[in-house]
PDB file of C-alpha atoms in Angstrom:
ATOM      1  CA  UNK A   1       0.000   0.000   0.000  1.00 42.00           C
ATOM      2  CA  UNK A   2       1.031   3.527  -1.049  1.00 44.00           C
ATOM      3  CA  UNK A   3       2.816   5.781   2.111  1.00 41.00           C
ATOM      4  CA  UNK A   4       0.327   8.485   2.712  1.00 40.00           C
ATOM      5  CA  UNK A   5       2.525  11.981   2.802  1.00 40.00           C
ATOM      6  CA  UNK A   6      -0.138  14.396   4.807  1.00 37.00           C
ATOM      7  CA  UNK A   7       2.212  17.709   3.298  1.00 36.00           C
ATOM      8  CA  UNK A   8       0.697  17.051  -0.443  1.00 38.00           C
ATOM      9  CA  UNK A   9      -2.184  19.640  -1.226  1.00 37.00           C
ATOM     10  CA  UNK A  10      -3.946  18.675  -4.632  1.00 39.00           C
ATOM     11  CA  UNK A  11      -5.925  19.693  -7.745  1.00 39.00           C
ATOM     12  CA  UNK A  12      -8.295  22.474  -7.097  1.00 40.00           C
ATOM     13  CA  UNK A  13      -7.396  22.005  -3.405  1.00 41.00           C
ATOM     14  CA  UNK A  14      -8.200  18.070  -4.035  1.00 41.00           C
ATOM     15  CA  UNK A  15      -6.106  17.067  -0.717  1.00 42.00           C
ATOM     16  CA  UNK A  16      -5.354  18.987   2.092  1.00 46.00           C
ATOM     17  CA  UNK A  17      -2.935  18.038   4.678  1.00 41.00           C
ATOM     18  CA  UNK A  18      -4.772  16.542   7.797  1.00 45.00           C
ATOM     19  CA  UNK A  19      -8.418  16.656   6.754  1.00 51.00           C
ATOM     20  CA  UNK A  20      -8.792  12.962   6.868  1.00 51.00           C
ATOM     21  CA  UNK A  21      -7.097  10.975   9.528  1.00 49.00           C
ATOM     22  CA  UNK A  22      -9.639   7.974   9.350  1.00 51.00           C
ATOM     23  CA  UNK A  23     -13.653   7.137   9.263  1.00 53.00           C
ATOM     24  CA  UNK A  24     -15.602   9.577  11.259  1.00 48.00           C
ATOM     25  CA  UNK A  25     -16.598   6.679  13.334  1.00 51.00           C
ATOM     26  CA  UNK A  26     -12.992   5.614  14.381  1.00 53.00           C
ATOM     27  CA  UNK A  27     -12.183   4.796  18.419  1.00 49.00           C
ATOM     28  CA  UNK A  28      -9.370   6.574  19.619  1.00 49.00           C
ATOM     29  CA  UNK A  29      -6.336   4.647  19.105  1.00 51.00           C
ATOM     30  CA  UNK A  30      -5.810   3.701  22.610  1.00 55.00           C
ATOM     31  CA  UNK A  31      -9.521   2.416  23.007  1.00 57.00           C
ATOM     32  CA  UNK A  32     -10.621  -0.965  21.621  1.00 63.00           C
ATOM     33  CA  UNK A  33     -14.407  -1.079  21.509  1.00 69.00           C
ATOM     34  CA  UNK A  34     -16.527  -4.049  21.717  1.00 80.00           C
ATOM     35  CA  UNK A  35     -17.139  -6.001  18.771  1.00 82.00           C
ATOM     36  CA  UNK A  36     -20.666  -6.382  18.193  1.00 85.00           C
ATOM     37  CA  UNK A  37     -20.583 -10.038  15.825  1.00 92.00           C
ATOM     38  CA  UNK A  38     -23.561 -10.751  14.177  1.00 92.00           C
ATOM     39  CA  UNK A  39     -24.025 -13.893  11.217  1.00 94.00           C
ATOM     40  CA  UNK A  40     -22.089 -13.360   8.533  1.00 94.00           C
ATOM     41  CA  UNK A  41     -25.311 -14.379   6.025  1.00 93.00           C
ATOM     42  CA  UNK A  42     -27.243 -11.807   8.229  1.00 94.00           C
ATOM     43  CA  UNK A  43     -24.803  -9.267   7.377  1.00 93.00           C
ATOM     44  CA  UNK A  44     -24.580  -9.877   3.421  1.00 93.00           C
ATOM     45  CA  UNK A  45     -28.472 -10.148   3.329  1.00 92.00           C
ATOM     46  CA  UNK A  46     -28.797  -6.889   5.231  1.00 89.00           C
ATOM     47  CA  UNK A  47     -26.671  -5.103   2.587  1.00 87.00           C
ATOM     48  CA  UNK A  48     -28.877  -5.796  -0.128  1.00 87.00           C
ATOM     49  CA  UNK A  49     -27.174  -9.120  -1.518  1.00 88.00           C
ATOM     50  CA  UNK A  50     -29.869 -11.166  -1.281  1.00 90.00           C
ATOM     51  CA  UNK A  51     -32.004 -13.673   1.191  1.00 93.00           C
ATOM     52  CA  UNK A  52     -30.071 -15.298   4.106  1.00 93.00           C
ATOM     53  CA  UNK A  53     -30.429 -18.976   2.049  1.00 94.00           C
ATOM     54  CA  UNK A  54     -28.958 -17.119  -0.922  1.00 95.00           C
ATOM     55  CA  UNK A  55     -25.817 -15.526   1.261  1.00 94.00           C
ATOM     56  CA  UNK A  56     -25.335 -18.737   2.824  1.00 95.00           C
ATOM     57  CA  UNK A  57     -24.519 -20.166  -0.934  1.00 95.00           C
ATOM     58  CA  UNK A  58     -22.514 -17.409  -1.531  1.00 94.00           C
ATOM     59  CA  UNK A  59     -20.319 -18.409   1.401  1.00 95.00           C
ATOM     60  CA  UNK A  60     -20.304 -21.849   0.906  1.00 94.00           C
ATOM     61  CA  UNK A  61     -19.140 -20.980  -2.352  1.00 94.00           C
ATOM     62  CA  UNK A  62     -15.926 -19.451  -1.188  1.00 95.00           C
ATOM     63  CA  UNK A  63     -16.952 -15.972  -2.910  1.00 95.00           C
ATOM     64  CA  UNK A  64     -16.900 -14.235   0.602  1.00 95.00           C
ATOM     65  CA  UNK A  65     -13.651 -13.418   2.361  1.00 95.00           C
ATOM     66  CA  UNK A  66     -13.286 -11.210   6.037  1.00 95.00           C
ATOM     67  CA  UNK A  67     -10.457  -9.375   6.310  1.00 94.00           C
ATOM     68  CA  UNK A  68      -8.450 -11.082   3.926  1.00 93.00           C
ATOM     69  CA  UNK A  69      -9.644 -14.994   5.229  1.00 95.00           C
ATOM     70  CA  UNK A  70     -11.899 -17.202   3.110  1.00 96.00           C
ATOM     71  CA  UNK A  71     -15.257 -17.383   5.258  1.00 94.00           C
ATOM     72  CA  UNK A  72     -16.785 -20.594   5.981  1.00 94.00           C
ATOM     73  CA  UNK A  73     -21.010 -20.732   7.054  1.00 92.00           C
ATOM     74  CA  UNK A  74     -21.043 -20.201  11.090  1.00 91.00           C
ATOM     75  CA  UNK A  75     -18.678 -17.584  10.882  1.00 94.00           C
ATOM     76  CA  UNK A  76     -19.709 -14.372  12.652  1.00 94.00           C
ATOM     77  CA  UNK A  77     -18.850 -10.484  11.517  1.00 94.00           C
ATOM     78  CA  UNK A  78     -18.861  -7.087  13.482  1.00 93.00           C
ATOM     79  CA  UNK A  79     -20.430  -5.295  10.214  1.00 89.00           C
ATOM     80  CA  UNK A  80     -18.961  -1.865  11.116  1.00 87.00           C
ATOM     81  CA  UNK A  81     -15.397  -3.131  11.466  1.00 89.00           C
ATOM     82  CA  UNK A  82     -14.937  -5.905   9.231  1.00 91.00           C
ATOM     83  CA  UNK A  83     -13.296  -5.562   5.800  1.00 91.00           C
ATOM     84  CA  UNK A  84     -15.513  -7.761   4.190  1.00 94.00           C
ATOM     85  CA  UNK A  85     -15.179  -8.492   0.163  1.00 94.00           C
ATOM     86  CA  UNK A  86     -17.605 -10.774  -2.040  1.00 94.00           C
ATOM     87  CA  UNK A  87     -15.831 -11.945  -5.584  1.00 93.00           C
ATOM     88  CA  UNK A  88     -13.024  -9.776  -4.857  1.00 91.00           C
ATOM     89  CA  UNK A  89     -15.428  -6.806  -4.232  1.00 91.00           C
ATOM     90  CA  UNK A  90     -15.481  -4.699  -0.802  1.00 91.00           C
ATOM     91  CA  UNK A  91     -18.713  -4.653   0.642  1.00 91.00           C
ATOM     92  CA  UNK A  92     -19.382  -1.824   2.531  1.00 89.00           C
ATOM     93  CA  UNK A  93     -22.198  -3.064   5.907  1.00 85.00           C
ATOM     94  CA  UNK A  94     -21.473  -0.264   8.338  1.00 86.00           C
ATOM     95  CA  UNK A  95     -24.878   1.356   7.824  1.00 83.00           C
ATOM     96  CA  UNK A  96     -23.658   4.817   9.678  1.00 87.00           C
ATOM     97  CA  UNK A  97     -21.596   5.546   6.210  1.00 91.00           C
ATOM     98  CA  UNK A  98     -22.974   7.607   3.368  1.00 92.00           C
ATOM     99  CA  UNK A  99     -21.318   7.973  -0.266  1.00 95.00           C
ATOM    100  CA  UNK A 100     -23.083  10.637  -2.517  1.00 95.00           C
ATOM    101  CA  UNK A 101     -22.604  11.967  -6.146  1.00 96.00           C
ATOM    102  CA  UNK A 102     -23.314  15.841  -6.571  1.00 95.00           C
ATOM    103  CA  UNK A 103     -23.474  17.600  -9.302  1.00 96.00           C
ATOM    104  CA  UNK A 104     -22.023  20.414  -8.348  1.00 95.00           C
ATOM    105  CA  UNK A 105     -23.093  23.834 -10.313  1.00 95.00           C
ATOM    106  CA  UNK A 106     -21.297  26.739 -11.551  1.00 95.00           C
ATOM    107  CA  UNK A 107     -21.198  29.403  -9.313  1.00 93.00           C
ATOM    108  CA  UNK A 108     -21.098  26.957  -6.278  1.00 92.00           C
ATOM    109  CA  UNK A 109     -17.943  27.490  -3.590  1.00 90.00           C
ATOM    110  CA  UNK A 110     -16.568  23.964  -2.735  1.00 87.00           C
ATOM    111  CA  UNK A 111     -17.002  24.690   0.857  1.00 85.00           C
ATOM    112  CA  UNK A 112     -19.770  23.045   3.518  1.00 83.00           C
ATOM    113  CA  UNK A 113     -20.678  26.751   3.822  1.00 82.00           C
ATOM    114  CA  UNK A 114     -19.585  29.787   3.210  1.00 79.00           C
ATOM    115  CA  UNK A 115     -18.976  33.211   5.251  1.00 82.00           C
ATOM    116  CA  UNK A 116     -19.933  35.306   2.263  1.00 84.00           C
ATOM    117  CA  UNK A 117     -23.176  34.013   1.956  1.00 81.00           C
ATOM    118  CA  UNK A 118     -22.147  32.452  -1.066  1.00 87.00           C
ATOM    119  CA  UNK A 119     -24.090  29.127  -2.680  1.00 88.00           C
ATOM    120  CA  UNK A 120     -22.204  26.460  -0.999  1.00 89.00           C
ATOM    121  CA  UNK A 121     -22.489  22.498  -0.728  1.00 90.00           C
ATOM    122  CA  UNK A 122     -24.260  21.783   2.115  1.00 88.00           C
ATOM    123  CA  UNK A 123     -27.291  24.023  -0.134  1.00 89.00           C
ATOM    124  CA  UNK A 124     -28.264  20.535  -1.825  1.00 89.00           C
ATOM    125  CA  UNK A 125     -28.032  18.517   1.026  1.00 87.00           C
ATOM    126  CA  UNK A 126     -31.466  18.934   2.470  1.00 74.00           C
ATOM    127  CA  UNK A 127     -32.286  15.380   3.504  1.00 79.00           C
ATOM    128  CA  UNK A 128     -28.778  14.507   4.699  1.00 80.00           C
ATOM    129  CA  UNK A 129     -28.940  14.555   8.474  1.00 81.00           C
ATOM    130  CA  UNK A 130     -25.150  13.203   8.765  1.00 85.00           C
ATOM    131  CA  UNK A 131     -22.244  15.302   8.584  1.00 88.00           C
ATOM    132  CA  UNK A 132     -20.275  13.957   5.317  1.00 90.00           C
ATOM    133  CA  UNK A 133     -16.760  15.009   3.601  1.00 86.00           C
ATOM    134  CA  UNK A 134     -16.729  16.785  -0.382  1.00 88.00           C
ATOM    135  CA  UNK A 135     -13.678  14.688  -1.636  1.00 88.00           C
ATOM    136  CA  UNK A 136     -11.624  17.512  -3.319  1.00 82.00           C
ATOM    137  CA  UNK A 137     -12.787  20.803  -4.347  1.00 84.00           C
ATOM    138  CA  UNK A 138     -13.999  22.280  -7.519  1.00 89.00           C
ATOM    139  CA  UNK A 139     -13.482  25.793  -7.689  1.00 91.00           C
ATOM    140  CA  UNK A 140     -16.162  28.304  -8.027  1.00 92.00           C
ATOM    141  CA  UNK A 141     -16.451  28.663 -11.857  1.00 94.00           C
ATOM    142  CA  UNK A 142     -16.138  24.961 -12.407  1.00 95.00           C
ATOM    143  CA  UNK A 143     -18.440  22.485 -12.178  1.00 96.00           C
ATOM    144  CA  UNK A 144     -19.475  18.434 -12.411  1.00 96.00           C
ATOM    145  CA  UNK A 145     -18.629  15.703 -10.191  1.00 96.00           C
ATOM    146  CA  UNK A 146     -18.175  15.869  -6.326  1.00 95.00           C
ATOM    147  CA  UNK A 147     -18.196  12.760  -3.838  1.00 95.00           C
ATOM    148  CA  UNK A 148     -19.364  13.596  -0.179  1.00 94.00           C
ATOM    149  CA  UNK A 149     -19.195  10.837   2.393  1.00 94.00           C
ATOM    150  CA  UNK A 150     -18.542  10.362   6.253  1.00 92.00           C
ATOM    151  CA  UNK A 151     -15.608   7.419   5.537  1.00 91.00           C
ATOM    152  CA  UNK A 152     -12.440   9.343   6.359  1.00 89.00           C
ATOM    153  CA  UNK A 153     -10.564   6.704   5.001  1.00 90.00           C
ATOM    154  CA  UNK A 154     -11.575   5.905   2.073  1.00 91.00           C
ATOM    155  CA  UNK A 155     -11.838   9.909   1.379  1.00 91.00           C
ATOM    156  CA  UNK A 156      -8.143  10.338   2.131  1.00 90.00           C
ATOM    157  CA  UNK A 157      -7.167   7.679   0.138  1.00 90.00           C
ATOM    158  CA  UNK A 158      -9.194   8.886  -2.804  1.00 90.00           C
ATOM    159  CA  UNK A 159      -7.480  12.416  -2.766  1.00 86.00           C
ATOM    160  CA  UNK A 160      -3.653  11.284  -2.032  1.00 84.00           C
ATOM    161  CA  UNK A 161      -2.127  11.785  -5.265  1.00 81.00           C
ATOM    162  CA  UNK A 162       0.216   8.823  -3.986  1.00 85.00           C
ATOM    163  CA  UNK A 163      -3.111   6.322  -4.699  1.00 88.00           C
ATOM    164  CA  UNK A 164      -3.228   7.765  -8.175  1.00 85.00           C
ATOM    165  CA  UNK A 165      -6.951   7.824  -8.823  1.00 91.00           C
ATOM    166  CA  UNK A 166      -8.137   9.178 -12.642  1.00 93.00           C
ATOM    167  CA  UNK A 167     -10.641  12.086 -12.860  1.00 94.00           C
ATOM    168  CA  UNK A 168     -11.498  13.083 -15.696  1.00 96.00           C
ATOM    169  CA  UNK A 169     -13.206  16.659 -17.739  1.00 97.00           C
ATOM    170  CA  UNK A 170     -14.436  18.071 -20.363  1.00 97.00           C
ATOM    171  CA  UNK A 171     -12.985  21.608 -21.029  1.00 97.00           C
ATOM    172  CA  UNK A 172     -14.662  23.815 -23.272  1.00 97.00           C
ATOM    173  CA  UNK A 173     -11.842  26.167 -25.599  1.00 95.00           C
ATOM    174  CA  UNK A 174     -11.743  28.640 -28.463  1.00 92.00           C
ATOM    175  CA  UNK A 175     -11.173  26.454 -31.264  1.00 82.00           C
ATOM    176  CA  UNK A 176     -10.137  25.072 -33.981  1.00 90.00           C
ATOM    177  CA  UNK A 177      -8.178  22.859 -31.717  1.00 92.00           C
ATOM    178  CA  UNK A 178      -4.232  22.390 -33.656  1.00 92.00           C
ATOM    179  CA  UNK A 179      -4.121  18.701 -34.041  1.00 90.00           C
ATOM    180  CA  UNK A 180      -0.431  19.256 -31.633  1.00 93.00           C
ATOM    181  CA  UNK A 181      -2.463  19.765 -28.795  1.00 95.00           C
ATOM    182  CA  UNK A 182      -3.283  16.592 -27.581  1.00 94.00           C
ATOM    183  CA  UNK A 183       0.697  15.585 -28.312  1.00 94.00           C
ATOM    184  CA  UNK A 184       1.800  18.153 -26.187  1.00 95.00           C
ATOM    185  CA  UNK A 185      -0.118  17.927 -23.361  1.00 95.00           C
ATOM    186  CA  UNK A 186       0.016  13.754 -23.015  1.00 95.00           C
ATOM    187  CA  UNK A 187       4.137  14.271 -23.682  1.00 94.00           C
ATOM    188  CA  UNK A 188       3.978  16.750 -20.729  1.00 93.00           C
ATOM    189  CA  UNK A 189       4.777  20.352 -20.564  1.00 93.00           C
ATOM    190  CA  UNK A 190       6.675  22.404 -17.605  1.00 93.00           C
ATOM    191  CA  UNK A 191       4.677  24.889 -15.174  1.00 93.00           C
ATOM    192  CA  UNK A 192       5.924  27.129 -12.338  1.00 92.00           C
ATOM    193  CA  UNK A 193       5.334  24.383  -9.900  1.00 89.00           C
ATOM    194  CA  UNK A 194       6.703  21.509 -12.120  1.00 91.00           C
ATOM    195  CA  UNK A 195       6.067  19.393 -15.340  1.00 93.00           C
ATOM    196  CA  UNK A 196       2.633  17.772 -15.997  1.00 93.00           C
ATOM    197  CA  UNK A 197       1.018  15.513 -18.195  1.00 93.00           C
ATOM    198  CA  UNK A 198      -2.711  14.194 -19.164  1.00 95.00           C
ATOM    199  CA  UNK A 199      -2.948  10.502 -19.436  1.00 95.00           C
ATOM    200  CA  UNK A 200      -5.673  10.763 -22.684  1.00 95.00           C
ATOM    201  CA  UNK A 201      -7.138  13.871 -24.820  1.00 96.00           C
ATOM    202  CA  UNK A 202      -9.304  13.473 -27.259  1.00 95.00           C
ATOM    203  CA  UNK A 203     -11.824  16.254 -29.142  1.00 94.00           C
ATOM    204  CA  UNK A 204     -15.008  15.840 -28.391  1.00 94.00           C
ATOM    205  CA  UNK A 205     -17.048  18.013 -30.441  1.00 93.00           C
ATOM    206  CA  UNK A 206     -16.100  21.550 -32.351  1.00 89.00           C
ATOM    207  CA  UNK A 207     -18.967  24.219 -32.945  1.00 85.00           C
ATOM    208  CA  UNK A 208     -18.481  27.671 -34.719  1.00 82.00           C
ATOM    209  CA  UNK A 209     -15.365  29.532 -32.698  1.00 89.00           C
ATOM    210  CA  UNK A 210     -15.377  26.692 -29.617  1.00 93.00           C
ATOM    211  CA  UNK A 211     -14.537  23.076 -29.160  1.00 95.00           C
ATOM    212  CA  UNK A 212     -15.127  20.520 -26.663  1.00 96.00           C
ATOM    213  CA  UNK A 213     -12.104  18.277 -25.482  1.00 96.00           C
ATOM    214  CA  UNK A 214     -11.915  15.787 -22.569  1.00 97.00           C
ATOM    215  CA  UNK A 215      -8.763  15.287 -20.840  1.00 97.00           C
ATOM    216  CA  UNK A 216      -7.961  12.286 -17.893  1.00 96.00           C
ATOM    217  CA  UNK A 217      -4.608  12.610 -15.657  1.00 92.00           C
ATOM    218  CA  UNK A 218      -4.184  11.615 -12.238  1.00 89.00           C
ATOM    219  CA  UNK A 219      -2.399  15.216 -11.261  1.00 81.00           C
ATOM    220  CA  UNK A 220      -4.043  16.839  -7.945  1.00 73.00           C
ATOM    221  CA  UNK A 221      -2.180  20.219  -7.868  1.00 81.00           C
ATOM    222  CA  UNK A 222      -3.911  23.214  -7.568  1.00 84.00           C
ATOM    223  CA  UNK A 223      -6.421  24.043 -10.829  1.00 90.00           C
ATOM    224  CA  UNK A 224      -3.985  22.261 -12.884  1.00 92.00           C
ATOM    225  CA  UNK A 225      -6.644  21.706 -15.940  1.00 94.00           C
ATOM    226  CA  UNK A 226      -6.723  25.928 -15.678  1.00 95.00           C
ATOM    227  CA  UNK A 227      -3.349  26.491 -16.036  1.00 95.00           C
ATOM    228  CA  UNK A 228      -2.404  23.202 -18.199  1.00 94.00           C
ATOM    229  CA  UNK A 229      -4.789  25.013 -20.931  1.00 96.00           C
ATOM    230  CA  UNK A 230      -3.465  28.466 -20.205  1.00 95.00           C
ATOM    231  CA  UNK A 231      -0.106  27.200 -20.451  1.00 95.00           C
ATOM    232  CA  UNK A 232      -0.574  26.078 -24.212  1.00 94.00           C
ATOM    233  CA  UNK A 233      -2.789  28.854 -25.197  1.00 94.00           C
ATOM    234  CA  UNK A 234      -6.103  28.419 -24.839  1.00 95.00           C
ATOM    235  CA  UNK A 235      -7.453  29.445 -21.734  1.00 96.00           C
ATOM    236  CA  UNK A 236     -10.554  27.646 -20.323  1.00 96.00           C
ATOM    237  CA  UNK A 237     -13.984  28.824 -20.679  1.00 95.00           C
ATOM    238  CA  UNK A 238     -15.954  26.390 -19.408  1.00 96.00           C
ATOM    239  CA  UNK A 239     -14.665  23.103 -16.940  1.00 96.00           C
ATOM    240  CA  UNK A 240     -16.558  20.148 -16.426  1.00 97.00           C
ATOM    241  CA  UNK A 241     -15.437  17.300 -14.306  1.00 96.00           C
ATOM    242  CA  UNK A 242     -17.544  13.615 -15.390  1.00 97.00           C
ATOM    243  CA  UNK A 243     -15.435  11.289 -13.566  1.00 96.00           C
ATOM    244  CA  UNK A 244     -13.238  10.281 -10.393  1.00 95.00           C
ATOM    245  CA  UNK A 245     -11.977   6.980 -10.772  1.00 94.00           C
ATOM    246  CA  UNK A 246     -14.678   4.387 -11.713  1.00 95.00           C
ATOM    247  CA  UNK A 247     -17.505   6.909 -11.044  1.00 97.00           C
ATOM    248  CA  UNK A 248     -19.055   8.948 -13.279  1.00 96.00           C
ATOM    249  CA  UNK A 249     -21.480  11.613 -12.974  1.00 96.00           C
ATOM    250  CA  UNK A 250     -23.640  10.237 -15.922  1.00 94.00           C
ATOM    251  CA  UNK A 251     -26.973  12.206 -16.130  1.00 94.00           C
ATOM    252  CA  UNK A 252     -26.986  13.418 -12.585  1.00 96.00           C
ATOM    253  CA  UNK A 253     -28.614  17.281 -13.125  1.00 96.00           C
ATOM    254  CA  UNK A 254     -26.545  20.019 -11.886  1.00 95.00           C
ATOM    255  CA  UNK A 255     -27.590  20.398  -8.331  1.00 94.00           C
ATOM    256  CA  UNK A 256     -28.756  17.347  -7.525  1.00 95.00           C
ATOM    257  CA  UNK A 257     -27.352  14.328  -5.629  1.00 94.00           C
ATOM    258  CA  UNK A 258     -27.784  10.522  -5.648  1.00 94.00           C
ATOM    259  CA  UNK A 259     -26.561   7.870  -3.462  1.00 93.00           C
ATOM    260  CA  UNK A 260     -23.566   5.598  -4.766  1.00 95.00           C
ATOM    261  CA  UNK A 261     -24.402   1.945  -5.406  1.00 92.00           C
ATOM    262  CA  UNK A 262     -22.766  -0.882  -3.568  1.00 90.00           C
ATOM    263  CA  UNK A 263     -21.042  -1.700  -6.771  1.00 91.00           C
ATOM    264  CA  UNK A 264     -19.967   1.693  -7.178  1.00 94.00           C
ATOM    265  CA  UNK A 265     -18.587   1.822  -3.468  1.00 94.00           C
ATOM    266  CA  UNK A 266     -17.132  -1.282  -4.192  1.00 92.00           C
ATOM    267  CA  UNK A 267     -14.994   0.071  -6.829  1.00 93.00           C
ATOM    268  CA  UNK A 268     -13.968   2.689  -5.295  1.00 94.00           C
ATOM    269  CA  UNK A 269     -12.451   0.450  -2.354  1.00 92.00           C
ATOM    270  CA  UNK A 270     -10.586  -1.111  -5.432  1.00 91.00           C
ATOM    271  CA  UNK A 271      -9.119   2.113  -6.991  1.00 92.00           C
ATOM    272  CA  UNK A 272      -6.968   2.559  -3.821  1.00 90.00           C
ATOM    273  CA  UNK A 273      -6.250  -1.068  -3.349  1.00 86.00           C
ATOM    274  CA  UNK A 274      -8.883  -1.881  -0.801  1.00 79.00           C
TER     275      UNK A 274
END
């Protein structure tokens, strides 16, 4: 597993040094709470995998492990402290953890809330009674994809730049687009803070004066996409993030949020080796 170096601050503020030590729900480290075991089939069944009978399969099958063992039926879980996978999968059974997509407008700060009195995140969380995380920041006049959650750990993890997860955006440009764009920017070019590269660019769509390109790169520094563009001559007019790591924001409308599937979860356990 990666070292995690809590001095790195990332793209568009993406990590910043301290924020996530752990789940919200972690003892102190001196404390050792009681485990509170329950049936492993109970457990699987109550996260949506199916009825007890057809958990019980799964685990005689060998498709379930806990924390890294091959469960057998009769074993027993403590659902909020258990890595449990199934087919390789982690399955996340701590009910007390929430993982949300937002679409996050223009105009929004990436901020909880804001002194200003600006339009800030916590705006579209009506119905979400938990405290929760925004992994990484968008900045003001950018907009698309934002995951909140309450799991530290996995939030951390997600904006290291050490753990490497893709994002990727579509960037709106004066066009046309000089077909030694895209070789520029995936051989890297040099900024006041360092080289930097895309791992993909493509050109999405042109229309009159504009184009629409998508770039993916794993980078984290501050508004890197801003100045990567800038840097080559075409400054941004219009930033849209669809992706972080397997997740994409798909047809979520700007402003509104949806709750992450177990698959989805899942994968994002996997993206930072989990």
């Amino acid at each position: 597993m990666p070292s995690v170096d809590p001095s790195v601050e990332s793209e568009s503020g993406e990590f910043v040094a301290g924020q996530f030590e752990g789940s919200a729900f972690d003892a102190p480290p001196d404390a050792e709470p009681p485990r509170n075991e329950e049936r492993l089939q109970k457990i699987l069944a109550a996260a949506g995998l199916g009825s007890r009978r057809t958990c019980e399969r799964m685990i005689d099958g060998g498709r379930v492990t806990v924390n890294g063992k091959e469960a057998t039926l009769g074993d027993k879980a403590d659902a909020a402290r258990d890595a449990i996978h199934v087919d390789g999968q982690r399955l996340v059974t701590d009910t007390r953890l929430v993982y949300l997509a937002l679409n996050k407008p223009r105009g929004v700060v990436s901020t909880m809330d804001d002194d200003k009195g600006r339009d800030a995140i916590a705006d579209f969380l009506p119905n979400i009674n938990t405290r929760v995380f925004h992994v990484g920041r968008l900045d003001q006049d950018s907009e698309g994809l934002l995951l909140l959650t309450n799991d530290g750990g996995l939030a951390h993890k997600l904006m290291h730049p050490s753990y490497e997860v893709a994002k990727t955006y579509q960037v709106e440009i004066s066009g046309p687009v000089p077909r030694s764009m895209g070789r520029e920017l995936k051989a890297g070019i040099t900024l006041e803070d360092g080289p930097v590269k895309v791992d993909s660019f493509r050109v999405v769509d042109a229309f009159g004066r504009a184009a629409l390109v998508e770039v993916v790169l794993h980078e984290g520094r501050n508004h890197i996409v801003r100045r990567m563009f800038e840097a080559v001559g075409f400054p941004v007019q219009r930033l849209i993030r669809t992706q972080i790591g397997p997740i994409r924001l798909g047809d979520l409308r700007p402003g509104r949020t949806r709750h992450l599937s177990q698959g989805e979860i899942g994968a994002l356990f996997k993206a930072v080796g989990e």
